[in-house]
Amino acid sequence: VLDLYFSPLACSLAARIALGEAGLEARYHRVDLGSKTLTEDGGDYRAIAPKGKIPALRLEDGSVLTENVAVLQCLADRWAEARPAPAADAASAYRQTEWLGFVSTELHKGFLYPTFAPESPEETRRHVRANVGAALAHVDASLADRPWLLGDAFSVADAYLVWALVLTRHLGIDFAPWPALASYLERALARPSVAAALAIERALNPEKKR
Ligand SMILES: N[C@@H](CCC(=O)N[C@@H](CS)C(=O)NCC(=O)O)C(=O)O
């Protein structure tokens, strides 16, 4: 069985969505990111994931994988094994990595992380907020002719993007200028895996805001 280390409504939500889409069993371990301890027993999270960040995925052989880009690609392979779909070609695997990289760097680290990090200077917040529109416009243009990032099928890249968009919208950014992106988010939120993951993690988040 896989073990996912997560924090409610943080980026590990993407892995929870992917696990749900794939119908894969996992044990979920909540991490307190402030103290870097496990909520269940107060254990040291850095002993599991030395970088102290979530997500971390422990595989059946005991090895631990970190970084969303790697965790989500691993889950994509498991998902393909669990629910075989028409064979994906190499080009679409590169597209998947391309989108995972985009969400990870341009949206997650480039915009969300500095916005939410308490230590970010106000000037940094203003700067990233002023610039996020270009990234959202790129997503919007890419979704003009397809329901999901890679085409007709929801993928781990969508799982990561959906998380990023939920938080972006929570920050009060209005998606009206990007209608394809707005309807994409509604479509995604209607998926059982996404709705279930959000419901579980919202219930665990004391602020229940996002
Ligand atoms: N490079 C990592 C970063 C993951 C990351 O930023 N996780 C955040 C939550 S969304 C975290 O663990 N923050 C706690 C901290 O930075 O101390 C990845 O891409 O997976």
JSON list of C-alpha atoms and ligand atoms in Angstrom, two decimals:
[
{"chain": "A", "resi": 1, "resn": "VAL", "atom": "CA", "xyz": [0.00, 0.00, 0.00]},
{"chain": "A", "resi": 2, "resn": "LEU", "atom": "CA", "xyz": [1.16, 3.53, -0.77]},
{"chain": "A", "resi": 3, "resn": "ASP", "atom": "CA", "xyz": [1.54, 6.15, 1.98]},
{"chain": "A", "resi": 4, "resn": "LEU", "atom": "CA", "xyz": [0.91, 9.80, 1.15]},
{"chain": "A", "resi": 5, "resn": "TYR", "atom": "CA", "xyz": [2.18, 12.52, 3.45]},
{"chain": "A", "resi": 6, "resn": "PHE", "atom": "CA", "xyz": [-0.02, 15.57, 3.09]},
{"chain": "A", "resi": 7, "resn": "SER", "atom": "CA", "xyz": [-1.24, 18.79, 4.62]},
{"chain": "A", "resi": 8, "resn": "PRO", "atom": "CA", "xyz": [-4.87, 19.83, 4.16]},
{"chain": "A", "resi": 9, "resn": "LEU", "atom": "CA", "xyz": [-5.46, 21.89, 1.00]},
{"chain": "A", "resi": 10, "resn": "ALA", "atom": "CA", "xyz": [-1.74, 22.15, 0.29]},
{"chain": "A", "resi": 11, "resn": "CYS", "atom": "CA", "xyz": [-0.24, 20.95, -2.99]},
{"chain": "A", "resi": 12, "resn": "SER", "atom": "CA", "xyz": [-0.46, 17.31, -1.89]},
{"chain": "A", "resi": 13, "resn": "LEU", "atom": "CA", "xyz": [-4.16, 17.60, -2.77]},
{"chain": "A", "resi": 14, "resn": "ALA", "atom": "CA", "xyz": [-3.11, 16.88, -6.37]},
{"chain": "A", "resi": 15, "resn": "ALA", "atom": "CA", "xyz": [-1.77, 13.46, -5.35]},
{"chain": "A", "resi": 16, "resn": "ARG", "atom": "CA", "xyz": [-4.97, 12.71, -3.42]},
{"chain": "A", "resi": 17, "resn": "ILE", "atom": "CA", "xyz": [-7.00, 13.55, -6.54]},
{"chain": "A", "resi": 18, "resn": "ALA", "atom": "CA", "xyz": [-4.74, 11.34, -8.68]},
{"chain": "A", "resi": 19, "resn": "LEU", "atom": "CA", "xyz": [-5.06, 8.44, -6.23]},
{"chain": "A", "resi": 20, "resn": "GLY", "atom": "CA", "xyz": [-8.84, 8.86, -6.32]},
{"chain": "A", "resi": 21, "resn": "GLU", "atom": "CA", "xyz": [-8.95, 8.96, -10.12]},
{"chain": "A", "resi": 22, "resn": "ALA", "atom": "CA", "xyz": [-6.83, 5.84, -10.30]},
{"chain": "A", "resi": 23, "resn": "GLY", "atom": "CA", "xyz": [-8.87, 4.06, -7.63]},
{"chain": "A", "resi": 24, "resn": "LEU", "atom": "CA", "xyz": [-5.62, 3.33, -5.76]},
{"chain": "A", "resi": 25, "resn": "GLU", "atom": "CA", "xyz": [-5.56, 2.55, -2.09]},
{"chain": "A", "resi": 26, "resn": "ALA", "atom": "CA", "xyz": [-3.30, 4.65, 0.12]},
{"chain": "A", "resi": 27, "resn": "ARG", "atom": "CA", "xyz": [-2.76, 5.53, 3.75]},
{"chain": "A", "resi": 28, "resn": "TYR", "atom": "CA", "xyz": [-2.84, 9.26, 4.35]},
{"chain": "A", "resi": 29, "resn": "HIS", "atom": "CA", "xyz": [-0.60, 10.86, 6.97]},
{"chain": "A", "resi": 30, "resn": "ARG", "atom": "CA", "xyz": [-1.16, 14.45, 7.95]},
{"chain": "A", "resi": 31, "resn": "VAL", "atom": "CA", "xyz": [1.93, 16.60, 8.45]},
{"chain": "A", "resi": 32, "resn": "ASP", "atom": "CA", "xyz": [2.06, 19.74, 10.55]},
{"chain": "A", "resi": 33, "resn": "LEU", "atom": "CA", "xyz": [4.19, 21.90, 8.29]},
{"chain": "A", "resi": 34, "resn": "GLY", "atom": "CA", "xyz": [5.01, 24.41, 11.02]},
{"chain": "A", "resi": 35, "resn": "SER", "atom": "CA", "xyz": [6.56, 21.90, 13.42]},
{"chain": "A", "resi": 36, "resn": "LYS", "atom": "CA", "xyz": [7.43, 19.29, 10.74]},
{"chain": "A", "resi": 37, "resn": "THR", "atom": "CA", "xyz": [5.79, 16.58, 12.78]},
{"chain": "A", "resi": 38, "resn": "LEU", "atom": "CA", "xyz": [3.22, 13.92, 11.99]},
{"chain": "A", "resi": 39, "resn": "THR", "atom": "CA", "xyz": [-0.19, 14.73, 13.43]},
{"chain": "A", "resi": 40, "resn": "GLU", "atom": "CA", "xyz": [-0.89, 11.07, 14.22]},
{"chain": "A", "resi": 41, "resn": "ASP", "atom": "CA", "xyz": [2.01, 10.50, 16.62]},
{"chain": "A", "resi": 42, "resn": "GLY", "atom": "CA", "xyz": [4.16, 13.63, 16.76]},
{"chain": "A", "resi": 43, "resn": "GLY", "atom": "CA", "xyz": [6.92, 11.83, 14.82]},
{"chain": "A", "resi": 44, "resn": "ASP", "atom": "CA", "xyz": [9.64, 13.78, 13.05]},
{"chain": "A", "resi": 45, "resn": "TYR", "atom": "CA", "xyz": [8.57, 14.32, 9.43]},
{"chain": "A", "resi": 46, "resn": "ARG", "atom": "CA", "xyz": [12.13, 15.23, 8.38]},
{"chain": "A", "resi": 47, "resn": "ALA", "atom": "CA", "xyz": [13.14, 11.67, 9.23]},
{"chain": "A", "resi": 48, "resn": "ILE", "atom": "CA", "xyz": [10.82, 10.62, 6.39]},
{"chain": "A", "resi": 49, "resn": "ALA", "atom": "CA", "xyz": [11.33, 13.53, 4.00]},
{"chain": "A", "resi": 50, "resn": "PRO", "atom": "CA", "xyz": [14.47, 15.52, 4.88]},
{"chain": "A", "resi": 51, "resn": "LYS", "atom": "CA", "xyz": [13.37, 18.57, 2.85]},
{"chain": "A", "resi": 52, "resn": "GLY", "atom": "CA", "xyz": [10.39, 18.87, 5.20]},
{"chain": "A", "resi": 53, "resn": "LYS", "atom": "CA", "xyz": [7.90, 19.58, 2.41]},
{"chain": "A", "resi": 54, "resn": "ILE", "atom": "CA", "xyz": [4.84, 17.75, 1.28]},
{"chain": "A", "resi": 55, "resn": "PRO", "atom": "CA", "xyz": [3.94, 15.75, -0.73]},
{"chain": "A", "resi": 56, "resn": "ALA", "atom": "CA", "xyz": [5.97, 12.64, -0.02]},
{"chain": "A", "resi": 57, "resn": "LEU", "atom": "CA", "xyz": [4.90, 9.24, -1.29]},
{"chain": "A", "resi": 58, "resn": "ARG", "atom": "CA", "xyz": [6.21, 6.07, 0.28]},
{"chain": "A", "resi": 59, "resn": "LEU", "atom": "CA", "xyz": [6.21, 3.18, -2.15]},
{"chain": "A", "resi": 60, "resn": "GLU", "atom": "CA", "xyz": [5.69, -0.47, -1.27]},
{"chain": "A", "resi": 61, "resn": "ASP", "atom": "CA", "xyz": [9.46, -1.08, -1.11]},
{"chain": "A", "resi": 62, "resn": "GLY", "atom": "CA", "xyz": [9.80, 1.59, 1.58]},
{"chain": "A", "resi": 63, "resn": "SER", "atom": "CA", "xyz": [11.47, 4.18, -0.63]},
{"chain": "A", "resi": 64, "resn": "VAL", "atom": "CA", "xyz": [10.14, 7.74, -0.40]},
{"chain": "A", "resi": 65, "resn": "LEU", "atom": "CA", "xyz": [9.53, 9.93, -3.40]},
{"chain": "A", "resi": 66, "resn": "THR", "atom": "CA", "xyz": [9.20, 13.71, -3.09]},
{"chain": "A", "resi": 67, "resn": "GLU", "atom": "CA", "xyz": [8.50, 16.63, -5.46]},
{"chain": "A", "resi": 68, "resn": "ASN", "atom": "CA", "xyz": [5.07, 16.95, -7.02]},
{"chain": "A", "resi": 69, "resn": "VAL", "atom": "CA", "xyz": [6.46, 16.45, -10.50]},
{"chain": "A", "resi": 70, "resn": "ALA", "atom": "CA", "xyz": [7.91, 13.05, -9.56]},
{"chain": "A", "resi": 71, "resn": "VAL", "atom": "CA", "xyz": [5.10, 11.95, -7.23]},
{"chain": "A", "resi": 72, "resn": "LEU", "atom": "CA", "xyz": [2.45, 12.75, -9.84]},
{"chain": "A", "resi": 73, "resn": "GLN", "atom": "CA", "xyz": [4.32, 11.02, -12.66]},
{"chain": "A", "resi": 74, "resn": "CYS", "atom": "CA", "xyz": [4.70, 7.95, -10.48]},
{"chain": "A", "resi": 75, "resn": "LEU", "atom": "CA", "xyz": [0.97, 8.02, -9.75]},
{"chain": "A", "resi": 76, "resn": "ALA", "atom": "CA", "xyz": [0.23, 8.47, -13.45]},
{"chain": "A", "resi": 77, "resn": "ASP", "atom": "CA", "xyz": [2.11, 5.25, -14.18]},
{"chain": "A", "resi": 78, "resn": "ARG", "atom": "CA", "xyz": [0.25, 3.42, -11.39]},
{"chain": "A", "resi": 79, "resn": "TRP", "atom": "CA", "xyz": [-3.02, 4.84, -12.70]},
{"chain": "A", "resi": 80, "resn": "ALA", "atom": "CA", "xyz": [-2.25, 3.59, -16.22]},
{"chain": "A", "resi": 81, "resn": "GLU", "atom": "CA", "xyz": [-1.58, 0.11, -14.80]},
{"chain": "A", "resi": 82, "resn": "ALA", "atom": "CA", "xyz": [-4.73, 0.12, -12.68]},
{"chain": "A", "resi": 83, "resn": "ARG", "atom": "CA", "xyz": [-7.04, 1.45, -15.37]},
{"chain": "A", "resi": 84, "resn": "PRO", "atom": "CA", "xyz": [-5.53, 0.79, -18.77]},
{"chain": "A", "resi": 85, "resn": "ALA", "atom": "CA", "xyz": [-6.54, 3.36, -21.34]},
{"chain": "A", "resi": 86, "resn": "PRO", "atom": "CA", "xyz": [-5.61, 3.55, -25.03]},
{"chain": "A", "resi": 87, "resn": "ALA", "atom": "CA", "xyz": [-1.81, 3.59, -25.09]},
{"chain": "A", "resi": 88, "resn": "ALA", "atom": "CA", "xyz": [-0.44, 7.07, -24.67]},
{"chain": "A", "resi": 89, "resn": "ASP", "atom": "CA", "xyz": [2.37, 7.99, -27.03]},
{"chain": "A", "resi": 90, "resn": "ALA", "atom": "CA", "xyz": [5.72, 9.37, -25.96]},
{"chain": "A", "resi": 91, "resn": "ALA", "atom": "CA", "xyz": [4.70, 12.84, -27.12]},
{"chain": "A", "resi": 92, "resn": "SER", "atom": "CA", "xyz": [1.86, 12.97, -24.63]},
{"chain": "A", "resi": 93, "resn": "ALA", "atom": "CA", "xyz": [4.20, 11.87, -21.82]},
{"chain": "A", "resi": 94, "resn": "TYR", "atom": "CA", "xyz": [6.37, 14.88, -22.64]},
{"chain": "A", "resi": 95, "resn": "ARG", "atom": "CA", "xyz": [3.27, 17.09, -22.69]},
{"chain": "A", "resi": 96, "resn": "GLN", "atom": "CA", "xyz": [2.38, 15.80, -19.26]},
{"chain": "A", "resi": 97, "resn": "THR", "atom": "CA", "xyz": [5.83, 16.68, -17.93]},
{"chain": "A", "resi": 98, "resn": "GLU", "atom": "CA", "xyz": [5.60, 20.04, -19.67]},
{"chain": "A", "resi": 99, "resn": "TRP", "atom": "CA", "xyz": [2.38, 20.88, -17.86]},
{"chain": "A", "resi": 100, "resn": "LEU", "atom": "CA", "xyz": [3.58, 19.53, -14.53]},
{"chain": "A", "resi": 101, "resn": "GLY", "atom": "CA", "xyz": [6.63, 21.78, -14.86]},
{"chain": "A", "resi": 102, "resn": "PHE", "atom": "CA", "xyz": [4.49, 24.76, -15.77]},
{"chain": "A", "resi": 103, "resn": "VAL", "atom": "CA", "xyz": [2.11, 24.36, -12.84]},
{"chain": "A", "resi": 104, "resn": "SER", "atom": "CA", "xyz": [4.99, 23.65, -10.46]},
{"chain": "A", "resi": 105, "resn": "THR", "atom": "CA", "xyz": [7.15, 26.62, -11.41]},
{"chain": "A", "resi": 106, "resn": "GLU", "atom": "CA", "xyz": [4.87, 29.30, -12.85]},
{"chain": "A", "resi": 107, "resn": "LEU", "atom": "CA", "xyz": [1.80, 28.84, -10.66]},
{"chain": "A", "resi": 108, "resn": "HIS", "atom": "CA", "xyz": [2.86, 26.95, -7.54]},
{"chain": "A", "resi": 109, "resn": "LYS", "atom": "CA", "xyz": [6.31, 28.37, -6.83]},
{"chain": "A", "resi": 110, "resn": "GLY", "atom": "CA", "xyz": [6.03, 31.49, -8.95]},
{"chain": "A", "resi": 111, "resn": "PHE", "atom": "CA", "xyz": [2.72, 32.73, -7.60]},
{"chain": "A", "resi": 112, "resn": "LEU", "atom": "CA", "xyz": [1.08, 30.70, -4.84]},
{"chain": "A", "resi": 113, "resn": "TYR", "atom": "CA", "xyz": [4.10, 30.01, -2.68]},
{"chain": "A", "resi": 114, "resn": "PRO", "atom": "CA", "xyz": [5.22, 33.66, -2.31]},
{"chain": "A", "resi": 115, "resn": "THR", "atom": "CA", "xyz": [1.61, 34.71, -1.83]},
{"chain": "A", "resi": 116, "resn": "PHE", "atom": "CA", "xyz": [0.95, 32.31, 1.02]},
{"chain": "A", "resi": 117, "resn": "ALA", "atom": "CA", "xyz": [4.40, 32.27, 2.66]},
{"chain": "A", "resi": 118, "resn": "PRO", "atom": "CA", "xyz": [4.15, 34.46, 5.75]},
{"chain": "A", "resi": 119, "resn": "GLU", "atom": "CA", "xyz": [7.72, 35.66, 5.31]},
{"chain": "A", "resi": 120, "resn": "SER", "atom": "CA", "xyz": [7.14, 37.06, 1.79]},
{"chain": "A", "resi": 121, "resn": "PRO", "atom": "CA", "xyz": [7.63, 40.81, 1.58]},
{"chain": "A", "resi": 122, "resn": "GLU", "atom": "CA", "xyz": [4.54, 42.77, 0.52]},
{"chain": "A", "resi": 123, "resn": "GLU", "atom": "CA", "xyz": [6.38, 43.93, -2.58]},
{"chain": "A", "resi": 124, "resn": "THR", "atom": "CA", "xyz": [6.92, 40.34, -3.70]},
{"chain": "A", "resi": 125, "resn": "ARG", "atom": "CA", "xyz": [3.23, 39.58, -3.22]},
{"chain": "A", "resi": 126, "resn": "ARG", "atom": "CA", "xyz": [2.25, 42.58, -5.32]},
{"chain": "A", "resi": 127, "resn": "HIS", "atom": "CA", "xyz": [4.73, 41.64, -8.02]},
{"chain": "A", "resi": 128, "resn": "VAL", "atom": "CA", "xyz": [3.63, 38.02, -8.39]},
{"chain": "A", "resi": 129, "resn": "ARG", "atom": "CA", "xyz": [-0.02, 39.03, -8.31]},
{"chain": "A", "resi": 130, "resn": "ALA", "atom": "CA", "xyz": [0.55, 41.55, -11.09]},
{"chain": "A", "resi": 131, "resn": "ASN", "atom": "CA", "xyz": [2.19, 38.87, -13.21]},
{"chain": "A", "resi": 132, "resn": "VAL", "atom": "CA", "xyz": [0.01, 35.81, -12.70]},
{"chain": "A", "resi": 133, "resn": "GLY", "atom": "CA", "xyz": [-2.39, 36.89, -15.46]},
{"chain": "A", "resi": 134, "resn": "ALA", "atom": "CA", "xyz": [0.07, 35.93, -18.19]},
{"chain": "A", "resi": 135, "resn": "ALA", "atom": "CA", "xyz": [0.29, 32.37, -16.87]},
{"chain": "A", "resi": 136, "resn": "LEU", "atom": "CA", "xyz": [-3.49, 32.11, -16.49]},
{"chain": "A", "resi": 137, "resn": "ALA", "atom": "CA", "xyz": [-3.97, 33.48, -20.01]},
{"chain": "A", "resi": 138, "resn": "HIS", "atom": "CA", "xyz": [-1.66, 30.75, -21.30]},
{"chain": "A", "resi": 139, "resn": "VAL", "atom": "CA", "xyz": [-3.73, 28.08, -19.56]},
{"chain": "A", "resi": 140, "resn": "ASP", "atom": "CA", "xyz": [-6.94, 29.62, -20.89]},
{"chain": "A", "resi": 141, "resn": "ALA", "atom": "CA", "xyz": [-5.65, 29.68, -24.48]},
{"chain": "A", "resi": 142, "resn": "SER", "atom": "CA", "xyz": [-4.47, 26.08, -24.19]},
{"chain": "A", "resi": 143, "resn": "LEU", "atom": "CA", "xyz": [-7.90, 24.92, -23.02]},
{"chain": "A", "resi": 144, "resn": "ALA", "atom": "CA", "xyz": [-9.82, 26.65, -25.80]},
{"chain": "A", "resi": 145, "resn": "ASP", "atom": "CA", "xyz": [-10.09, 23.47, -27.90]},
{"chain": "A", "resi": 146, "resn": "ARG", "atom": "CA", "xyz": [-10.01, 20.66, -25.34]},
{"chain": "A", "resi": 147, "resn": "PRO", "atom": "CA", "xyz": [-11.63, 19.72, -22.06]},
{"chain": "A", "resi": 148, "resn": "TRP", "atom": "CA", "xyz": [-8.42, 18.75, -20.23]},
{"chain": "A", "resi": 149, "resn": "LEU", "atom": "CA", "xyz": [-4.78, 19.76, -20.50]},
{"chain": "A", "resi": 150, "resn": "LEU", "atom": "CA", "xyz": [-3.72, 16.68, -22.48]},
{"chain": "A", "resi": 151, "resn": "GLY", "atom": "CA", "xyz": [-6.89, 16.32, -24.54]},
{"chain": "A", "resi": 152, "resn": "ASP", "atom": "CA", "xyz": [-9.95, 14.21, -23.82]},
{"chain": "A", "resi": 153, "resn": "ALA", "atom": "CA", "xyz": [-8.69, 12.49, -20.67]},
{"chain": "A", "resi": 154, "resn": "PHE", "atom": "CA", "xyz": [-8.18, 14.00, -17.22]},
{"chain": "A", "resi": 155, "resn": "SER", "atom": "CA", "xyz": [-4.56, 13.48, -16.15]},
{"chain": "A", "resi": 156, "resn": "VAL", "atom": "CA", "xyz": [-2.26, 14.12, -13.18]},
{"chain": "A", "resi": 157, "resn": "ALA", "atom": "CA", "xyz": [-1.40, 17.46, -14.79]},
{"chain": "A", "resi": 158, "resn": "ASP", "atom": "CA", "xyz": [-5.06, 18.43, -14.37]},
{"chain": "A", "resi": 159, "resn": "ALA", "atom": "CA", "xyz": [-5.00, 17.25, -10.77]},
{"chain": "A", "resi": 160, "resn": "TYR", "atom": "CA", "xyz": [-2.12, 19.65, -10.06]},
{"chain": "A", "resi": 161, "resn": "LEU", "atom": "CA", "xyz": [-3.65, 22.52, -12.04]},
{"chain": "A", "resi": 162, "resn": "VAL", "atom": "CA", "xyz": [-7.02, 22.16, -10.31]},
{"chain": "A", "resi": 163, "resn": "TRP", "atom": "CA", "xyz": [-5.37, 22.52, -6.91]},
{"chain": "A", "resi": 164, "resn": "ALA", "atom": "CA", "xyz": [-3.49, 25.62, -8.10]},
{"chain": "A", "resi": 165, "resn": "LEU", "atom": "CA", "xyz": [-6.68, 27.16, -9.51]},
{"chain": "A", "resi": 166, "resn": "VAL", "atom": "CA", "xyz": [-8.72, 26.51, -6.37]},
{"chain": "A", "resi": 167, "resn": "LEU", "atom": "CA", "xyz": [-6.15, 28.41, -4.33]},
{"chain": "A", "resi": 168, "resn": "THR", "atom": "CA", "xyz": [-5.77, 31.14, -6.93]},
{"chain": "A", "resi": 169, "resn": "ARG", "atom": "CA", "xyz": [-9.52, 31.72, -6.91]},
{"chain": "A", "resi": 170, "resn": "HIS", "atom": "CA", "xyz": [-9.50, 31.69, -3.13]},
{"chain": "A", "resi": 171, "resn": "LEU", "atom": "CA", "xyz": [-7.08, 34.63, -3.30]},
{"chain": "A", "resi": 172, "resn": "GLY", "atom": "CA", "xyz": [-9.81, 36.65, -4.97]},
{"chain": "A", "resi": 173, "resn": "ILE", "atom": "CA", "xyz": [-8.49, 36.46, -8.52]},
{"chain": "A", "resi": 174, "resn": "ASP", "atom": "CA", "xyz": [-11.48, 36.70, -10.82]},
{"chain": "A", "resi": 175, "resn": "PHE", "atom": "CA", "xyz": [-11.36, 34.23, -13.73]},
{"chain": "A", "resi": 176, "resn": "ALA", "atom": "CA", "xyz": [-13.86, 36.21, -15.83]},
{"chain": "A", "resi": 177, "resn": "PRO", "atom": "CA", "xyz": [-11.16, 37.32, -18.33]},
{"chain": "A", "resi": 178, "resn": "TRP", "atom": "CA", "xyz": [-10.38, 33.64, -19.01]},
{"chain": "A", "resi": 179, "resn": "PRO", "atom": "CA", "xyz": [-13.65, 31.83, -19.80]},
{"chain": "A", "resi": 180, "resn": "ALA", "atom": "CA", "xyz": [-12.09, 28.54, -20.91]},
{"chain": "A", "resi": 181, "resn": "LEU", "atom": "CA", "xyz": [-10.16, 28.39, -17.65]},
{"chain": "A", "resi": 182, "resn": "ALA", "atom": "CA", "xyz": [-13.28, 29.26, -15.62]},
{"chain": "A", "resi": 183, "resn": "SER", "atom": "CA", "xyz": [-15.37, 26.53, -17.25]},
{"chain": "A", "resi": 184, "resn": "TYR", "atom": "CA", "xyz": [-12.47, 24.07, -16.91]},
{"chain": "A", "resi": 185, "resn": "LEU", "atom": "CA", "xyz": [-12.41, 24.62, -13.17]},
{"chain": "A", "resi": 186, "resn": "GLU", "atom": "CA", "xyz": [-16.18, 24.07, -12.90]},
{"chain": "A", "resi": 187, "resn": "ARG", "atom": "CA", "xyz": [-15.86, 20.88, -14.95]},
{"chain": "A", "resi": 188, "resn": "ALA", "atom": "CA", "xyz": [-13.03, 19.68, -12.74]},
{"chain": "A", "resi": 189, "resn": "LEU", "atom": "CA", "xyz": [-14.83, 20.48, -9.48]},
{"chain": "A", "resi": 190, "resn": "ALA", "atom": "CA", "xyz": [-17.73, 18.30, -10.66]},
{"chain": "A", "resi": 191, "resn": "ARG", "atom": "CA", "xyz": [-15.50, 15.22, -10.90]},
{"chain": "A", "resi": 192, "resn": "PRO", "atom": "CA", "xyz": [-16.07, 12.82, -8.01]},
{"chain": "A", "resi": 193, "resn": "SER", "atom": "CA", "xyz": [-12.33, 12.49, -7.27]},
{"chain": "A", "resi": 194, "resn": "VAL", "atom": "CA", "xyz": [-11.90, 16.25, -7.03]},
{"chain": "A", "resi": 195, "resn": "ALA", "atom": "CA", "xyz": [-15.08, 16.83, -5.03]},
{"chain": "A", "resi": 196, "resn": "ALA", "atom": "CA", "xyz": [-14.18, 14.04, -2.59]},
{"chain": "A", "resi": 197, "resn": "ALA", "atom": "CA", "xyz": [-10.57, 15.21, -2.13]},
{"chain": "A", "resi": 198, "resn": "LEU", "atom": "CA", "xyz": [-11.67, 18.78, -1.46]},
{"chain": "A", "resi": 199, "resn": "ALA", "atom": "CA", "xyz": [-14.42, 17.71, 0.93]},
{"chain": "A", "resi": 200, "resn": "ILE", "atom": "CA", "xyz": [-12.01, 15.56, 2.96]},
{"chain": "A", "resi": 201, "resn": "GLU", "atom": "CA", "xyz": [-9.32, 18.22, 3.18]},
{"chain": "A", "resi": 202, "resn": "ARG", "atom": "CA", "xyz": [-11.70, 21.12, 3.80]},
{"chain": "A", "resi": 203, "resn": "ALA", "atom": "CA", "xyz": [-13.09, 19.20, 6.76]},
{"chain": "A", "resi": 204, "resn": "LEU", "atom": "CA", "xyz": [-9.53, 18.83, 8.10]},
{"chain": "A", "resi": 205, "resn": "ASN", "atom": "CA", "xyz": [-8.65, 22.48, 7.64]},
{"chain": "A", "resi": 206, "resn": "PRO", "atom": "CA", "xyz": [-9.65, 24.43, 10.72]},
{"chain": "A", "resi": 207, "resn": "GLU", "atom": "CA", "xyz": [-9.99, 27.65, 8.71]},
{"chain": "A", "resi": 208, "resn": "LYS", "atom": "CA", "xyz": [-12.24, 25.95, 6.13]},
{"chain": "A", "resi": 209, "resn": "LYS", "atom": "CA", "xyz": [-11.67, 28.86, 3.85]},
{"chain": "A", "resi": 210, "resn": "ARG", "atom": "CA", "xyz": [-10.38, 27.60, 0.57]},
{"chain": "B", "resi": 1, "resn": "LIG", "atom": "N1", "xyz": [9.59, 21.45, -4.49]},
{"chain": "B", "resi": 1, "resn": "LIG", "atom": "C1", "xyz": [8.44, 20.84, -3.84]},
{"chain": "B", "resi": 1, "resn": "LIG", "atom": "C2", "xyz": [7.74, 21.92, -3.05]},
{"chain": "B", "resi": 1, "resn": "LIG", "atom": "C3", "xyz": [6.50, 21.44, -2.39]},
{"chain": "B", "resi": 1, "resn": "LIG", "atom": "C4", "xyz": [5.93, 22.52, -1.50]},
{"chain": "B", "resi": 1, "resn": "LIG", "atom": "O1", "xyz": [6.20, 23.72, -1.68]},
{"chain": "B", "resi": 1, "resn": "LIG", "atom": "N2", "xyz": [5.11, 22.11, -0.52]},
{"chain": "B", "resi": 1, "resn": "LIG", "atom": "C5", "xyz": [4.59, 23.05, 0.41]},
{"chain": "B", "resi": 1, "resn": "LIG", "atom": "C6", "xyz": [3.10, 22.95, 0.57]},
{"chain": "B", "resi": 1, "resn": "LIG", "atom": "S1", "xyz": [2.21, 23.36, -0.92]},
{"chain": "B", "resi": 1, "resn": "LIG", "atom": "C7", "xyz": [5.24, 22.82, 1.77]},
{"chain": "B", "resi": 1, "resn": "LIG", "atom": "O2", "xyz": [5.52, 21.69, 2.13]},
{"chain": "B", "resi": 1, "resn": "LIG", "atom": "N3", "xyz": [5.46, 23.89, 2.52]},
{"chain": "B", "resi": 1, "resn": "LIG", "atom": "C8", "xyz": [6.03, 23.84, 3.82]},
{"chain": "B", "resi": 1, "resn": "LIG", "atom": "C9", "xyz": [7.36, 24.52, 3.88]},
{"chain": "B", "resi": 1, "resn": "LIG", "atom": "O3", "xyz": [7.79, 25.11, 2.87]},
{"chain": "B", "resi": 1, "resn": "LIG", "atom": "O4", "xyz": [7.96, 24.50, 4.94]},
{"chain": "B", "resi": 1, "resn": "LIG", "atom": "C10", "xyz": [7.52, 20.24, -4.87]},
{"chain": "B", "resi": 1, "resn": "LIG", "atom": "O5", "xyz": [7.43, 20.77, -5.98]},
{"chain": "B", "resi": 1, "resn": "LIG", "atom": "O6", "xyz": [6.86, 19.23, -4.57]}
]
